[in-house]
CSV table of C-alpha atoms and ligand atoms in Angstrom, one decimal:
chain,number,residue,atom,x,y,z
A,1,UNK,CA,1.0,0.4,26.8
A,2,UNK,CA,0.4,3.2,24.2
A,3,UNK,CA,-3.0,3.9,22.9
A,4,UNK,CA,-1.8,3.8,19.4
A,5,UNK,CA,-3.6,0.9,17.5
A,6,UNK,CA,-1.2,-1.8,16.5
A,7,UNK,CA,0.3,-1.5,13.0
A,8,UNK,CA,-1.8,-3.4,10.4
A,9,UNK,CA,-0.2,-6.3,8.6
A,10,UNK,CA,-2.9,-7.3,6.1
A,11,UNK,CA,-3.8,-8.5,2.8
A,12,UNK,CA,-6.5,-7.2,0.3
A,13,UNK,CA,-9.0,-8.6,-2.0
A,14,UNK,CA,-12.2,-7.5,-3.9
A,15,UNK,CA,-15.5,-9.1,-4.3
A,16,UNK,CA,-15.7,-9.6,-8.0
A,17,UNK,CA,-12.1,-10.8,-8.2
A,18,UNK,CA,-12.7,-13.7,-5.7
A,19,UNK,CA,-16.3,-14.5,-4.8
A,20,UNK,CA,-17.4,-16.0,-8.0
A,21,UNK,CA,-20.9,-15.8,-9.8
A,22,UNK,CA,-21.4,-12.1,-9.3
A,23,UNK,CA,-23.9,-12.3,-12.2
A,24,UNK,CA,-25.7,-9.1,-11.6
A,25,UNK,CA,-22.9,-6.6,-12.3
A,26,UNK,CA,-21.5,-4.7,-15.3
A,27,UNK,CA,-18.2,-6.6,-15.3
A,28,UNK,CA,-20.0,-10.0,-15.6
A,29,UNK,CA,-22.1,-8.8,-18.6
A,30,UNK,CA,-18.9,-7.2,-20.2
A,31,UNK,CA,-17.1,-10.5,-19.8
A,32,UNK,CA,-19.8,-12.4,-21.6
A,33,UNK,CA,-19.1,-10.1,-24.6
A,34,UNK,CA,-15.5,-11.5,-24.9
A,35,UNK,CA,-13.9,-8.4,-23.7
A,36,UNK,CA,-11.4,-10.0,-21.4
A,37,UNK,CA,-8.0,-11.5,-22.6
A,38,UNK,CA,-8.5,-15.0,-24.1
A,39,UNK,CA,-12.2,-14.3,-23.7
A,40,UNK,CA,-12.0,-15.5,-20.1
A,41,UNK,CA,-14.9,-14.9,-17.7
A,42,UNK,CA,-14.9,-14.6,-14.0
A,43,UNK,CA,-17.2,-17.5,-13.6
A,44,UNK,CA,-16.9,-19.2,-10.2
A,45,UNK,CA,-13.5,-17.6,-9.6
A,46,UNK,CA,-11.9,-18.8,-6.4
A,47,UNK,CA,-15.3,-19.5,-5.0
A,48,UNK,CA,-14.6,-17.5,-1.9
A,49,UNK,CA,-18.3,-17.1,-1.5
A,50,UNK,CA,-18.3,-20.7,-0.2
A,51,UNK,CA,-14.8,-21.0,1.0
A,52,UNK,CA,-14.4,-17.7,2.8
A,53,UNK,CA,-13.8,-19.4,6.2
A,54,UNK,CA,-10.9,-21.4,4.8
A,55,UNK,CA,-9.4,-18.2,3.3
A,56,UNK,CA,-9.7,-16.1,6.4
A,57,UNK,CA,-8.2,-19.0,8.4
A,58,UNK,CA,-5.2,-19.0,6.1
A,59,UNK,CA,-4.8,-15.2,6.6
A,60,UNK,CA,-5.0,-15.8,10.3
A,61,UNK,CA,-2.4,-18.7,10.2
A,62,UNK,CA,-0.1,-16.4,8.3
A,63,UNK,CA,-0.3,-14.1,11.4
A,64,UNK,CA,-2.0,-11.2,9.7
A,65,UNK,CA,-4.0,-8.8,11.8
A,66,UNK,CA,-6.1,-7.1,9.1
A,67,UNK,CA,-8.1,-7.9,6.0
A,68,UNK,CA,-9.4,-5.5,3.4
A,69,UNK,CA,-12.3,-6.8,1.3
A,70,UNK,CA,-15.1,-5.2,-0.7
A,71,UNK,CA,-18.8,-5.5,-0.6
A,72,UNK,CA,-20.6,-6.3,-3.9
A,73,UNK,CA,-23.3,-3.8,-4.4
A,74,UNK,CA,-25.0,-5.9,-7.1
A,75,UNK,CA,-25.4,-8.8,-4.5
A,76,UNK,CA,-27.0,-6.4,-2.0
A,77,UNK,CA,-29.2,-4.8,-4.5
A,78,UNK,CA,-29.5,-7.1,-7.6
A,79,UNK,CA,-32.3,-5.1,-9.0
A,80,UNK,CA,-33.2,-1.5,-8.1
A,81,UNK,CA,-34.8,-1.3,-4.6
A,82,UNK,CA,-34.7,-5.0,-4.0
A,83,UNK,CA,-32.5,-5.9,-1.2
A,84,UNK,CA,-31.1,-9.4,-0.8
A,85,UNK,CA,-31.1,-10.1,2.9
A,86,UNK,CA,-29.1,-13.3,2.5
A,87,UNK,CA,-26.3,-11.4,0.9
A,88,UNK,CA,-26.2,-8.9,3.7
A,89,UNK,CA,-26.1,-11.7,6.2
A,90,UNK,CA,-23.2,-13.2,4.3
A,91,UNK,CA,-21.2,-10.0,4.7
A,92,UNK,CA,-22.2,-9.8,8.4
A,93,UNK,CA,-20.8,-13.3,8.9
A,94,UNK,CA,-17.6,-12.2,7.1
A,95,UNK,CA,-17.2,-9.5,9.6
A,96,UNK,CA,-17.8,-11.8,12.6
A,97,UNK,CA,-15.3,-14.2,11.2
A,98,UNK,CA,-12.8,-11.4,11.0
A,99,UNK,CA,-13.5,-10.5,14.6
A,100,UNK,CA,-13.1,-14.2,15.6
A,101,UNK,CA,-9.7,-14.4,13.9
A,102,UNK,CA,-8.7,-11.0,15.0
A,103,UNK,CA,-8.3,-9.6,11.5
A,104,UNK,CA,-9.3,-5.9,11.6
A,105,UNK,CA,-11.6,-5.3,8.7
A,106,UNK,CA,-11.2,-2.6,6.2
A,107,UNK,CA,-14.4,-2.6,4.1
A,108,UNK,CA,-14.4,-1.2,0.6
A,109,UNK,CA,-17.9,-0.2,-0.6
A,110,UNK,CA,-17.1,0.1,-4.3
A,111,UNK,CA,-14.3,-1.8,-6.0
A,112,UNK,CA,-14.8,-1.2,-9.8
A,113,UNK,CA,-18.1,-3.1,-10.3
A,114,UNK,CA,-21.7,-1.7,-10.2
A,115,UNK,CA,-25.0,-3.4,-10.6
A,116,UNK,CA,-26.1,-3.9,-14.2
A,117,UNK,CA,-29.5,-2.1,-13.5
A,118,UNK,CA,-27.4,1.0,-12.4
A,119,UNK,CA,-24.9,1.0,-15.3
A,120,UNK,CA,-27.6,0.4,-17.9
A,121,UNK,CA,-29.1,3.7,-16.9
A,122,UNK,CA,-25.7,5.4,-17.2
A,123,UNK,CA,-23.8,4.4,-14.0
A,124,UNK,CA,-22.1,7.3,-12.3
A,125,UNK,CA,-22.9,9.6,-15.2
A,126,UNK,CA,-26.5,9.9,-13.9
A,127,UNK,CA,-27.2,13.0,-12.0
A,128,UNK,CA,-29.0,11.1,-9.3
A,129,UNK,CA,-26.3,8.3,-9.1
A,130,UNK,CA,-25.1,9.6,-5.7
A,131,UNK,CA,-28.7,9.1,-4.2
A,132,UNK,CA,-28.8,5.6,-5.6
A,133,UNK,CA,-25.3,4.8,-4.2
A,134,UNK,CA,-26.2,6.2,-0.9
A,135,UNK,CA,-29.2,4.0,-0.4
A,136,UNK,CA,-26.9,1.0,-0.9
A,137,UNK,CA,-24.4,2.4,1.5
A,138,UNK,CA,-27.1,3.1,4.0
A,139,UNK,CA,-28.2,-0.5,4.0
A,140,UNK,CA,-24.6,-1.8,4.5
A,141,UNK,CA,-23.9,0.6,7.3
A,142,UNK,CA,-27.1,-0.4,9.0
A,143,UNK,CA,-26.0,-4.1,9.0
A,144,UNK,CA,-22.3,-3.9,9.7
A,145,UNK,CA,-21.5,-0.3,10.5
A,146,UNK,CA,-21.3,-0.6,14.3
A,147,UNK,CA,-18.5,-3.3,13.9
A,148,UNK,CA,-16.3,-2.0,11.1
A,149,UNK,CA,-13.5,0.5,12.2
A,150,UNK,CA,-12.1,1.2,8.7
A,151,UNK,CA,-13.9,2.0,5.6
A,152,UNK,CA,-12.8,2.7,2.0
A,153,UNK,CA,-15.5,4.4,0.0
A,154,UNK,CA,-14.0,3.9,-3.5
A,155,UNK,CA,-11.2,1.8,-4.7
A,156,UNK,CA,-9.1,3.8,-7.2
A,157,UNK,CA,-11.7,6.2,-8.5
A,158,UNK,CA,-9.3,7.7,-11.0
A,159,UNK,CA,-8.6,4.2,-12.5
A,160,UNK,CA,-12.3,3.7,-12.6
A,161,UNK,CA,-13.0,6.8,-14.6
A,162,UNK,CA,-10.0,6.4,-16.8
A,163,UNK,CA,-10.7,2.7,-17.4
A,164,UNK,CA,-14.3,3.3,-18.4
A,165,UNK,CA,-13.9,6.4,-20.6
A,166,UNK,CA,-10.3,6.9,-21.7
A,167,UNK,CA,-8.3,3.7,-21.6
A,168,UNK,CA,-11.4,1.5,-22.5
A,169,UNK,CA,-10.3,-1.4,-20.3
A,170,UNK,CA,-13.4,-1.3,-18.0
A,171,UNK,CA,-17.0,-1.3,-19.0
A,172,UNK,CA,-18.5,0.4,-20.9
A,173,UNK,CA,-15.0,0.7,-22.6
A,174,UNK,CA,-15.6,4.0,-24.4
A,175,UNK,CA,-13.2,6.8,-25.5
A,176,UNK,CA,-15.1,9.9,-24.3
A,177,UNK,CA,-12.7,12.1,-22.3
A,178,UNK,CA,-15.4,14.5,-21.2
A,179,UNK,CA,-17.1,11.7,-19.4
A,180,UNK,CA,-14.0,11.2,-17.2
A,181,UNK,CA,-14.7,14.5,-15.5
A,182,UNK,CA,-18.5,13.9,-15.4
A,183,UNK,CA,-18.0,10.6,-13.7
A,184,UNK,CA,-15.4,11.9,-11.3
A,185,UNK,CA,-17.8,14.6,-10.2
A,186,UNK,CA,-20.4,12.0,-9.3
A,187,UNK,CA,-17.8,9.8,-7.7
A,188,UNK,CA,-16.5,12.6,-5.5
A,189,UNK,CA,-20.0,13.6,-4.5
A,190,UNK,CA,-20.8,10.0,-3.6
A,191,UNK,CA,-17.6,9.7,-1.7
A,192,UNK,CA,-18.3,12.9,0.3
A,193,UNK,CA,-21.8,12.0,1.2
A,194,UNK,CA,-20.7,8.4,2.1
A,195,UNK,CA,-18.1,9.9,4.4
A,196,UNK,CA,-20.8,12.0,6.1
A,197,UNK,CA,-23.3,9.2,6.3
A,198,UNK,CA,-20.9,6.9,8.0
A,199,UNK,CA,-19.9,9.5,10.5
A,200,UNK,CA,-23.4,10.5,11.1
A,201,UNK,CA,-25.0,7.0,11.4
A,202,UNK,CA,-22.4,5.1,13.2
A,203,UNK,CA,-22.7,6.1,16.8
A,204,UNK,CA,-22.8,3.0,18.9
A,205,UNK,CA,-19.7,1.1,18.0
A,206,UNK,CA,-19.4,-2.6,18.9
A,207,UNK,CA,-17.0,-5.4,18.8
A,208,UNK,CA,-13.2,-5.7,19.3
A,209,UNK,CA,-12.3,-2.4,17.6
A,210,UNK,CA,-15.1,-0.3,19.2
A,211,UNK,CA,-12.7,1.9,21.0
A,212,UNK,CA,-10.4,2.6,18.0
A,213,UNK,CA,-11.0,5.6,15.8
A,214,UNK,CA,-13.6,5.3,13.0
A,215,UNK,CA,-11.6,6.0,9.8
A,216,UNK,CA,-13.1,6.5,6.3
A,217,UNK,CA,-11.1,7.2,3.2
A,218,UNK,CA,-10.3,6.0,-0.3
A,219,UNK,CA,-7.6,3.9,-1.9
A,220,UNK,CA,-5.8,6.0,-4.4
A,221,UNK,CA,-3.7,4.3,-7.1
A,222,UNK,CA,-0.4,6.0,-7.5
A,223,UNK,CA,2.3,5.5,-10.1
A,224,UNK,CA,5.8,7.0,-10.2
A,225,UNK,CA,5.8,8.7,-13.6
A,226,UNK,CA,8.9,9.4,-15.8
A,227,UNK,CA,9.5,10.7,-19.2
A,228,UNK,CA,10.4,7.7,-21.6
A,229,UNK,CA,13.3,9.7,-22.9
A,230,UNK,CA,14.9,11.7,-20.2
A,231,UNK,CA,15.8,14.6,-22.6
A,232,UNK,CA,12.5,14.8,-24.2
A,233,UNK,CA,10.7,18.1,-23.2
A,234,UNK,CA,7.2,17.0,-24.1
A,235,UNK,CA,7.6,13.7,-22.2
A,236,UNK,CA,9.0,15.5,-19.2
A,237,UNK,CA,6.0,17.8,-19.1
A,238,UNK,CA,3.7,14.8,-19.7
A,239,UNK,CA,4.9,13.0,-16.7
A,240,UNK,CA,4.4,16.0,-14.5
A,241,UNK,CA,0.8,16.3,-15.9
A,242,UNK,CA,0.2,12.6,-15.2
A,243,UNK,CA,1.4,13.0,-11.6
A,244,UNK,CA,-1.0,15.8,-11.0
A,245,UNK,CA,-3.9,14.3,-12.8
A,246,UNK,CA,-3.5,10.6,-11.7
A,247,UNK,CA,-1.8,10.8,-8.4
A,248,UNK,CA,-2.7,14.1,-6.8
A,249,UNK,CA,-6.2,15.2,-8.0
A,250,UNK,CA,-8.1,12.9,-5.7
A,251,UNK,CA,-5.8,13.4,-2.7
A,252,UNK,CA,-6.5,17.2,-3.1
A,253,UNK,CA,-10.2,16.8,-3.6
A,254,UNK,CA,-10.8,14.8,-0.4
A,255,UNK,CA,-8.7,17.2,1.7
A,256,UNK,CA,-10.7,20.2,0.9
A,257,UNK,CA,-9.0,21.6,-2.1
A,258,UNK,CA,-10.4,22.0,-5.7
A,259,UNK,CA,-10.3,18.9,-7.8
A,260,UNK,CA,-7.9,19.9,-10.5
A,261,UNK,CA,-7.1,17.4,-13.3
A,262,UNK,CA,-4.7,20.0,-15.0
A,263,UNK,CA,-5.2,18.5,-18.6
A,264,UNK,CA,-7.9,20.8,-20.0
A,265,UNK,CA,-7.0,20.1,-23.6
A,266,UNK,CA,-7.9,16.4,-23.0
A,267,UNK,CA,-10.3,16.4,-20.2
A,268,UNK,CA,-12.7,19.3,-19.4
A,269,UNK,CA,-12.2,20.7,-15.9
A,270,UNK,CA,-14.3,19.0,-13.4
A,271,UNK,CA,-17.2,20.8,-11.9
A,272,UNK,CA,-16.5,21.4,-8.2
A,273,UNK,CA,-18.3,19.5,-5.5
A,274,UNK,CA,-19.0,22.4,-3.2
A,275,UNK,CA,-19.7,20.2,-0.1
A,276,UNK,CA,-16.1,18.8,-0.4
A,277,UNK,CA,-14.4,22.2,-0.5
A,278,UNK,CA,-12.7,23.7,2.5
A,279,UNK,CA,-12.9,20.7,4.8
A,280,UNK,CA,-11.5,17.1,5.2
A,281,UNK,CA,-13.7,14.3,3.8
A,282,UNK,CA,-11.3,11.6,4.8
A,283,UNK,CA,-9.7,10.4,7.9
A,284,UNK,CA,-6.7,8.7,6.2
A,285,UNK,CA,-5.1,8.4,2.8
A,286,UNK,CA,-4.9,5.0,1.2
A,287,UNK,CA,-2.2,4.4,-1.4
A,288,UNK,CA,-2.3,1.5,-3.9
A,289,UNK,CA,1.2,1.4,-5.2
A,290,UNK,CA,2.6,-1.2,-7.7
A,291,UNK,CA,5.1,0.4,-10.2
A,292,UNK,CA,6.4,3.2,-12.4
A,293,UNK,CA,5.0,4.7,-15.6
A,294,UNK,CA,7.0,5.9,-18.6
A,295,UNK,CA,5.3,8.5,-20.8
A,296,UNK,CA,5.9,8.2,-24.4
A,297,UNK,CA,5.0,10.9,-26.9
A,298,UNK,CA,4.2,9.6,-30.3
A,299,UNK,CA,2.2,12.2,-32.3
A,300,UNK,CA,-0.3,10.7,-34.8
A,301,UNK,CA,-2.6,12.0,-37.4
A,302,UNK,CA,-5.8,10.5,-36.2
A,303,UNK,CA,-6.0,11.4,-32.6
A,304,UNK,CA,-8.9,9.1,-31.7
A,305,UNK,CA,-7.6,6.0,-33.5
A,306,UNK,CA,-4.0,6.4,-32.4
A,307,UNK,CA,-3.7,8.4,-29.1
A,308,UNK,CA,-0.4,10.3,-29.2
A,309,UNK,CA,0.6,9.4,-25.4
A,310,UNK,CA,1.4,6.0,-24.4
A,311,UNK,CA,2.3,4.8,-20.8
A,312,UNK,CA,4.6,1.7,-20.4
A,313,UNK,CA,5.3,0.3,-17.0
A,314,UNK,CA,8.9,-0.8,-17.6
A,315,UNK,CA,11.9,-0.7,-19.9
A,316,UNK,CA,13.3,-3.7,-21.5
A,317,UNK,CA,16.4,-3.8,-19.3
A,318,UNK,CA,14.4,-3.5,-15.9
A,319,UNK,CA,13.5,-6.2,-13.6
A,320,UNK,CA,9.8,-6.6,-13.9
A,321,UNK,CA,6.7,-8.7,-13.0
A,322,UNK,CA,4.7,-11.2,-15.1
A,323,UNK,CA,2.6,-8.1,-16.3
A,324,UNK,CA,5.9,-6.2,-17.3
A,325,UNK,CA,5.5,-3.7,-14.4
A,326,UNK,CA,8.9,-2.6,-13.3
A,327,UNK,CA,10.0,-3.5,-9.8
A,328,UNK,CA,10.5,0.0,-8.4
A,329,UNK,CA,10.4,0.1,-4.6
A,330,UNK,CA,11.7,3.7,-4.2
A,331,UNK,CA,8.5,4.8,-5.8
A,332,UNK,CA,6.4,3.8,-2.9
A,333,UNK,CA,8.6,6.0,-0.7
A,334,UNK,CA,8.0,9.1,-3.1
A,335,UNK,CA,4.2,8.4,-2.9
A,336,UNK,CA,4.3,8.3,0.9
A,337,UNK,CA,6.3,11.5,1.1
A,338,UNK,CA,3.6,13.1,-1.2
A,339,UNK,CA,0.8,11.8,1.0
A,340,UNK,CA,2.5,12.8,4.1
A,341,UNK,CA,2.2,16.5,3.2
A,342,UNK,CA,-1.5,16.3,3.9
A,343,UNK,CA,-0.9,15.6,7.6
A,344,UNK,CA,-3.2,12.4,7.6
A,345,UNK,CA,-2.7,8.8,8.7
A,346,UNK,CA,-1.6,6.8,5.7
A,347,UNK,CA,-2.4,3.1,4.8
A,348,UNK,CA,-0.8,1.2,2.0
A,349,UNK,CA,-4.1,-0.2,0.9
A,350,UNK,CA,-2.5,-2.3,-1.9
A,351,UNK,CA,1.0,-3.3,-2.9
A,352,UNK,CA,1.9,-6.5,-4.7
A,353,UNK,CA,3.3,-8.2,-7.7
A,354,UNK,CA,2.1,-10.7,-10.4
A,355,UNK,CA,4.6,-13.6,-10.0
A,356,UNK,CA,3.3,-16.9,-11.0
A,357,UNK,CA,6.5,-18.8,-10.2
A,358,UNK,CA,6.8,-16.9,-6.9
A,359,UNK,CA,10.5,-16.0,-7.8
A,360,UNK,CA,10.2,-12.3,-7.0
A,361,UNK,CA,7.4,-11.9,-4.6
A,362,UNK,CA,9.5,-12.3,-1.4
A,363,UNK,CA,12.0,-9.8,-2.4
A,364,UNK,CA,9.4,-7.3,-3.8
A,365,UNK,CA,7.6,-7.4,-0.5
A,366,UNK,CA,10.7,-6.8,1.7
A,367,UNK,CA,12.1,-4.1,-0.6
A,368,UNK,CA,8.7,-2.2,-0.4
A,369,UNK,CA,8.6,-2.6,3.3
A,370,UNK,CA,12.1,-1.3,3.7
A,371,UNK,CA,11.1,2.0,1.9
A,372,UNK,CA,7.9,2.2,4.1
A,373,UNK,CA,10.0,1.7,7.2
A,374,UNK,CA,12.5,4.4,6.0
A,375,UNK,CA,9.6,6.9,5.6
A,376,UNK,CA,8.2,6.0,8.9
A,377,UNK,CA,11.6,6.7,10.5
A,378,UNK,CA,11.3,10.2,9.0
A,379,UNK,CA,7.9,10.6,10.5
A,380,UNK,CA,5.4,9.4,8.0
A,381,UNK,CA,2.3,8.3,9.8
A,382,UNK,CA,1.9,4.9,8.0
A,383,UNK,CA,-0.6,2.8,10.0
A,384,UNK,CA,-0.8,-0.3,8.0
A,385,UNK,CA,0.2,-2.3,5.0
A,386,UNK,CA,-2.1,-4.5,2.9
A,387,UNK,CA,-0.5,-6.9,0.5
A,388,UNK,CA,-2.4,-7.3,-2.8
A,389,UNK,CA,-3.6,-10.0,-2.8
A,390,UNK,CA,-4.5,-12.6,-0.4
A,391,UNK,CA,-5.4,-15.1,-3.1
A,392,UNK,CA,-4.8,-15.3,-6.8
A,393,UNK,CA,-7.8,-13.9,-8.4
A,394,UNK,CA,-9.6,-12.5,-11.5
A,395,UNK,CA,-7.3,-9.6,-12.8
A,396,UNK,CA,-10.0,-7.7,-14.7
A,397,UNK,CA,-9.2,-7.2,-18.4
A,398,UNK,CA,-6.1,-9.6,-18.0
A,399,UNK,CA,-8.2,-12.5,-16.8
A,400,UNK,CA,-6.8,-15.3,-14.7
A,401,UNK,CA,-3.3,-15.2,-16.1
A,402,UNK,CA,-1.6,-12.9,-13.6
A,403,UNK,CA,-1.1,-14.4,-10.2
A,404,UNK,CA,-0.9,-11.8,-7.4
A,405,UNK,CA,-1.7,-14.1,-4.5
A,406,UNK,CA,0.2,-15.0,-1.3
A,407,UNK,CA,-1.9,-18.0,-1.7
A,408,UNK,CA,-2.0,-19.9,-4.9
A,409,UNK,CA,-5.3,-21.1,-6.2
A,410,UNK,CA,-5.6,-24.1,-8.4
A,411,UNK,CA,-8.7,-23.1,-10.3
A,412,UNK,CA,-9.7,-26.6,-11.4
A,413,UNK,CA,-9.8,-28.1,-7.8
A,414,UNK,CA,-10.1,-24.9,-6.0
A,415,UNK,CA,-7.3,-26.0,-3.7
A,416,UNK,CA,-5.4,-23.3,-1.8
A,417,UNK,CA,-1.6,-23.6,-1.6
A,418,UNK,CA,0.4,-21.2,0.6
A,419,UNK,CA,3.3,-19.9,-1.5
A,420,UNK,CA,6.9,-19.8,-0.1
A,421,UNK,CA,6.8,-16.0,-0.2
A,422,UNK,CA,3.7,-16.0,2.0
A,423,UNK,CA,5.6,-18.0,4.6
A,424,UNK,CA,8.5,-15.6,4.4
A,425,UNK,CA,6.0,-12.7,4.9
A,426,UNK,CA,4.5,-14.5,7.7
A,427,UNK,CA,7.8,-14.9,9.4
A,428,UNK,CA,8.4,-11.2,9.1
A,429,UNK,CA,5.0,-10.3,10.4
A,430,UNK,CA,5.3,-12.5,13.5
A,431,UNK,CA,8.8,-11.1,14.3
A,432,UNK,CA,7.5,-7.5,14.0
A,433,UNK,CA,4.3,-8.2,15.9
A,434,UNK,CA,6.2,-9.7,18.8
A,435,UNK,CA,9.1,-7.3,19.0
A,436,UNK,CA,8.7,-4.1,17.0
A,437,UNK,CA,5.1,-3.2,16.4
A,438,UNK,CA,5.9,-1.4,13.1
A,439,UNK,CA,8.2,-2.0,10.1
A,440,UNK,CA,11.7,-2.0,11.4
A,441,UNK,CA,14.4,-0.7,9.1
A,442,UNK,CA,17.5,-2.7,10.3
A,443,UNK,CA,15.6,-6.0,10.7
A,444,UNK,CA,14.1,-5.7,7.1
A,445,UNK,CA,17.5,-4.8,5.7
A,446,UNK,CA,19.1,-7.7,7.5
A,447,UNK,CA,16.3,-10.0,6.3
A,448,UNK,CA,16.8,-8.9,2.7
A,449,UNK,CA,20.6,-9.4,2.7
A,450,UNK,CA,20.5,-12.8,4.5
A,451,UNK,CA,17.5,-14.4,2.7
A,452,UNK,CA,16.8,-12.9,-0.7
B,501,IFM,O1,-6.4,-6.2,-9.2
B,501,IFM,C1,-6.2,-4.8,-9.0
B,501,IFM,C2,-7.1,-4.3,-7.9
B,501,IFM,O2,-8.4,-4.6,-8.2
B,501,IFM,C3,-7.0,-2.8,-7.9
B,501,IFM,N1,-5.6,-2.4,-7.9
B,501,IFM,C4,-4.7,-3.0,-8.7
B,501,IFM,C5,-4.8,-4.5,-8.7
B,501,IFM,C6,-3.7,-5.1,-9.6
B,501,IFM,O3,-3.9,-4.7,-10.9
């Protein structure tokens, strides 16, 4: 038997998107202002808070061996310095349930939402935001730290900074490019100190994964960027800039290099977090990959009212998801090759498709697994794959329209219905777990040609 931990076949979720009634965070407040499409609000969502056992059982029945979920800071600390012991107990129970069902947990500490008391004072723009965040992390680690082998400090920190202060699709929804770098500085500092805290504090590991390495990292959203018009010199340059800014800057920052956004005319250079320089502050790289991005250059007179650069996620002729995101499996291969150059273990922390009718999901999944298997044959150290998402959920500014789930949720009855693509994924997973231990290229290719 090798000592290499088994390849992870998992699914991912996040607290605000499924738990329901996360009334103390910034998103909840923003939703009440009518900011979400069709003025939807997250409300009770899938009511995972009450139905988590059923949901984890379904993941187990599908044959998965891992589950990525996030902890809701605003539940643990609904007002500053007040700790909700019952909420902490709930998360502890969730971890125990994972253990019982042999779902290795990857715990995300921050997945887009922050407590309202924190954001009302400026969120991650505050100079002492790291200290505040660390108090929360410390509590979580003291409750479940011994039992959790895999940690993700921040989900998509670049999407968070851009969503808040550039693209205006996350609260507070401002266009203030200089704040992208201010927030990123605090996020990186918080990441680094969280990384150190977990490694310092977790000494006595317990539970089924106690002997496996403790791994802390981030989930970095990566997009395969292209010029909208192949011949267009500005769009070509823009796509290179976006790659550096969006895909690489965080990977570099957590592997000891300077954080370099490389777009100084738009976003002022980030002050460096000295304690991150010259050393690793992650044990793995997490890739969230969905699609490609086309850069379109459309100069306008009023820069602020009409930003001259647009990103689109597909062309009209391309096969795409319900969100109009092109289905582009080779992109995941490119991102893995990029991540491989840092010499660290890689997890695909998210990959999935919004497909209400479940017509494309099965194929999408297998096509992406094929690319992953191909890269692994070339030596890429991919250690796990988490499909986004286990359940249909609240897709932020898009509300409840997009359906990403392996499991469909009927929001009026809260019934869970396992989609056909989930059964297919389950078949693939059980075949692999029984015979191959990791994504196997010939099997996946055969599966694609015979079934999809
Ligand atoms: O739903 C989101 C998730 O919260 C973060 N990554 C992308 C997903 C799909 O948009």
